Structures are given as structure tokens and as C-alpha cells.
C-alpha positions as a LaTeX table, in Angstrom:
\begin{tabular}{lrrr}
\hline
Residue & $x$ (\AA) & $y$ (\AA) & $z$ (\AA) \\
\hline
Unk1 & 29.08 & $-16.50$ & 2.86 \\
Unk2 & 26.93 & $-19.37$ & 3.94 \\
Unk3 & 29.93 & $-21.69$ & 4.26 \\
Unk4 & 31.22 & $-19.40$ & 7.02 \\
Unk5 & 28.10 & $-20.27$ & 9.03 \\
Unk6 & 27.79 & $-23.95$ & 8.13 \\
Unk7 & 31.56 & $-24.64$ & 8.05 \\
Unk8 & 31.21 & $-26.55$ & 4.75 \\
Unk9 & 30.35 & $-25.74$ & 1.11 \\
Unk10 & 26.70 & $-24.77$ & 1.00 \\
Unk11 & 23.88 & $-23.36$ & $-1.12$ \\
Unk12 & 24.03 & $-19.72$ & $-2.12$ \\
Unk13 & 20.41 & $-19.44$ & $-3.17$ \\
Unk14 & 16.90 & $-20.83$ & $-2.73$ \\
Unk15 & 14.42 & $-21.24$ & $-5.54$ \\
Unk16 & 10.62 & $-21.24$ & $-5.26$ \\
Unk17 & 8.26 & $-21.80$ & $-8.17$ \\
Unk18 & 5.85 & $-19.02$ & $-9.08$ \\
Unk19 & 3.00 & $-21.37$ & $-8.14$ \\
Unk20 & 4.50 & $-21.96$ & $-4.66$ \\
Unk21 & 4.87 & $-18.21$ & $-4.06$ \\
Unk22 & 1.37 & $-17.39$ & $-5.31$ \\
Unk23 & $-0.17$ & $-20.20$ & $-3.24$ \\
Unk24 & 1.76 & $-19.11$ & $-0.15$ \\
Unk25 & 0.69 & $-15.47$ & $-0.55$ \\
Unk26 & $-2.98$ & $-16.44$ & $-0.93$ \\
Unk27 & $-2.79$ & $-18.77$ & 2.05 \\
Unk28 & $-0.87$ & $-16.24$ & 4.18 \\
Unk29 & $-3.41$ & $-13.47$ & 3.45 \\
Unk30 & $-6.29$ & $-15.71$ & 4.56 \\
Unk31 & $-4.42$ & $-16.92$ & 7.64 \\
Unk32 & $-3.57$ & $-13.32$ & 8.58 \\
Unk33 & $-7.28$ & $-12.39$ & 8.38 \\
Unk34 & $-8.20$ & $-15.31$ & 10.63 \\
Unk35 & $-5.59$ & $-14.09$ & 13.14 \\
Unk36 & $-7.03$ & $-10.56$ & 12.97 \\
Unk37 & $-4.30$ & $-8.96$ & 10.84 \\
Unk38 & $-4.12$ & $-7.32$ & 7.46 \\
Unk39 & $-1.06$ & $-8.71$ & 5.69 \\
Unk40 & 1.00 & $-5.96$ & 4.08 \\
Unk41 & 4.17 & $-7.74$ & 3.01 \\
Unk42 & 6.67 & $-10.49$ & 3.65 \\
Unk43 & 9.98 & $-10.71$ & 5.47 \\
Unk44 & 12.74 & $-12.99$ & 4.18 \\
Unk45 & 15.02 & $-14.53$ & 6.78 \\
Unk46 & 18.35 & $-16.26$ & 6.25 \\
Unk47 & 19.21 & $-19.00$ & 8.70 \\
Unk48 & 20.93 & $-22.32$ & 9.15 \\
Unk49 & 19.63 & $-25.65$ & 10.35 \\
Unk50 & 21.39 & $-27.09$ & 13.38 \\
Unk51 & 23.83 & $-29.91$ & 12.72 \\
Unk52 & 22.02 & $-32.31$ & 15.03 \\
Unk53 & 23.11 & $-35.55$ & 13.39 \\
Unk54 & 19.85 & $-35.95$ & 11.46 \\
Unk55 & 20.82 & $-33.46$ & 8.75 \\
Unk56 & 23.76 & $-31.63$ & 7.34 \\
Unk57 & 23.09 & $-28.31$ & 9.07 \\
Unk58 & 22.92 & $-26.32$ & 5.85 \\
Unk59 & 21.72 & $-22.75$ & 5.41 \\
Unk60 & 18.18 & $-21.89$ & 4.43 \\
Unk61 & 15.93 & $-18.94$ & 3.76 \\
Unk62 & 12.30 & $-18.64$ & 4.71 \\
Unk63 & 9.48 & $-16.19$ & 4.20 \\
Unk64 & 6.99 & $-14.97$ & 6.82 \\
Unk65 & 3.97 & $-12.67$ & 6.42 \\
Unk66 & 4.02 & $-9.21$ & 8.01 \\
Unk67 & 1.50 & $-6.61$ & 9.11 \\
Unk68 & 1.65 & $-3.10$ & 10.51 \\
Unk69 & $-1.74$ & $-3.34$ & 12.21 \\
Unk70 & $-4.21$ & $-5.64$ & 13.88 \\
Unk71 & $-7.93$ & $-5.23$ & 13.33 \\
Unk72 & $-9.57$ & $-3.22$ & 16.09 \\
Unk73 & $-6.35$ & $-1.54$ & 17.25 \\
Unk74 & $-6.10$ & 2.22 & 17.27 \\
Unk75 & $-3.14$ & 3.43 & 15.25 \\
Unk76 & $-0.51$ & 0.75 & 15.00 \\
Unk77 & 0.21 & 1.60 & 11.39 \\
Unk78 & 3.81 & 2.05 & 10.38 \\
Unk79 & 6.61 & $-0.47$ & 10.56 \\
Unk80 & 5.57 & $-3.98$ & 9.64 \\
Unk81 & 6.13 & $-6.82$ & 12.07 \\
Unk82 & 6.00 & $-10.58$ & 11.65 \\
Unk83 & 2.49 & $-11.91$ & 12.19 \\
Unk84 & 2.69 & $-14.02$ & 15.33 \\
Unk85 & 1.20 & $-17.48$ & 14.87 \\
Unk86 & 1.23 & $-17.30$ & 11.07 \\
Unk87 & 2.84 & $-19.99$ & 8.92 \\
Unk88 & 5.96 & $-19.34$ & 6.88 \\
Unk89 & 7.30 & $-20.73$ & 3.61 \\
Unk90 & 10.51 & $-22.74$ & 3.89 \\
Unk91 & 12.51 & $-25.35$ & 2.04 \\
Unk92 & 12.94 & $-23.88$ & $-1.41$ \\
Unk93 & 15.00 & $-25.80$ & $-3.96$ \\
Unk94 & 18.74 & $-25.33$ & $-3.91$ \\
Unk95 & 20.73 & $-23.62$ & $-6.60$ \\
Unk96 & 22.15 & $-25.69$ & $-9.48$ \\
Unk97 & 24.90 & $-26.42$ & $-8.71$ \\
Unk98 & 24.38 & $-25.58$ & $-5.03$ \\
Unk99 & 27.48 & $-23.37$ & $-4.81$ \\
Unk100 & 26.86 & $-21.49$ & $-8.09$ \\
Unk101 & 27.46 & $-17.76$ & $-8.06$ \\
Unk102 & 24.92 & $-15.13$ & $-9.07$ \\
Unk103 & 23.34 & $-15.14$ & $-11.61$ \\
Unk104 & 22.37 & $-18.75$ & $-12.31$ \\
\hline
\end{tabular}
């Protein structure tokens, strides 16, 4: 549970609007091309912000684009890896209430 990481009651979910997801995917595909990659998916990470005095140190999830190849490389197809230098999507809205169980 996220409260085991953050040591306090915490969110159990993140919410992103369909528009945010669609915009991110379009942006990520274009950014991947500029970096020389063909985006083939996304990876979703779970993490926690540090409790550095400026914030509560709550958990989060974020999305990064992935690719199994880079243009001009021989082979390289197979397992997808995070695209280095690409932007991710973070800071979704919290659940309502934040500690609500699945489903909401």
C-alpha cells in the first residue's frame, strides 16, 4: 500500500482525463521521432515524492514513452525500453476521496 511507503494515509489512484492522455500520446510520438525513435508503447511507474519540507511526500504515478528500436540501428527490436530524453506525464488528479478503494 502507498501508506507503507509514505508513512501516512495516501492516494490509491491517479486520474488523467482522456484529453490529457490523447495529447500526451500525440506529443510523445512526435518527441520520440525527433529523438530518432519509433514509440511503441508506454511504461507506468509508481513512485513517491521526497518529503523535503516543501511537500507532503505523497505517492505518484507517471507515464513515459517506450521504444524497442532507434532509427538507423540494425536489429534492436524486441523488449521496449524507456526513450531517453523524452518527456513523461505526471501529476494526475487524486482519487475521490484520496484513500478510496477500487473501484471508484
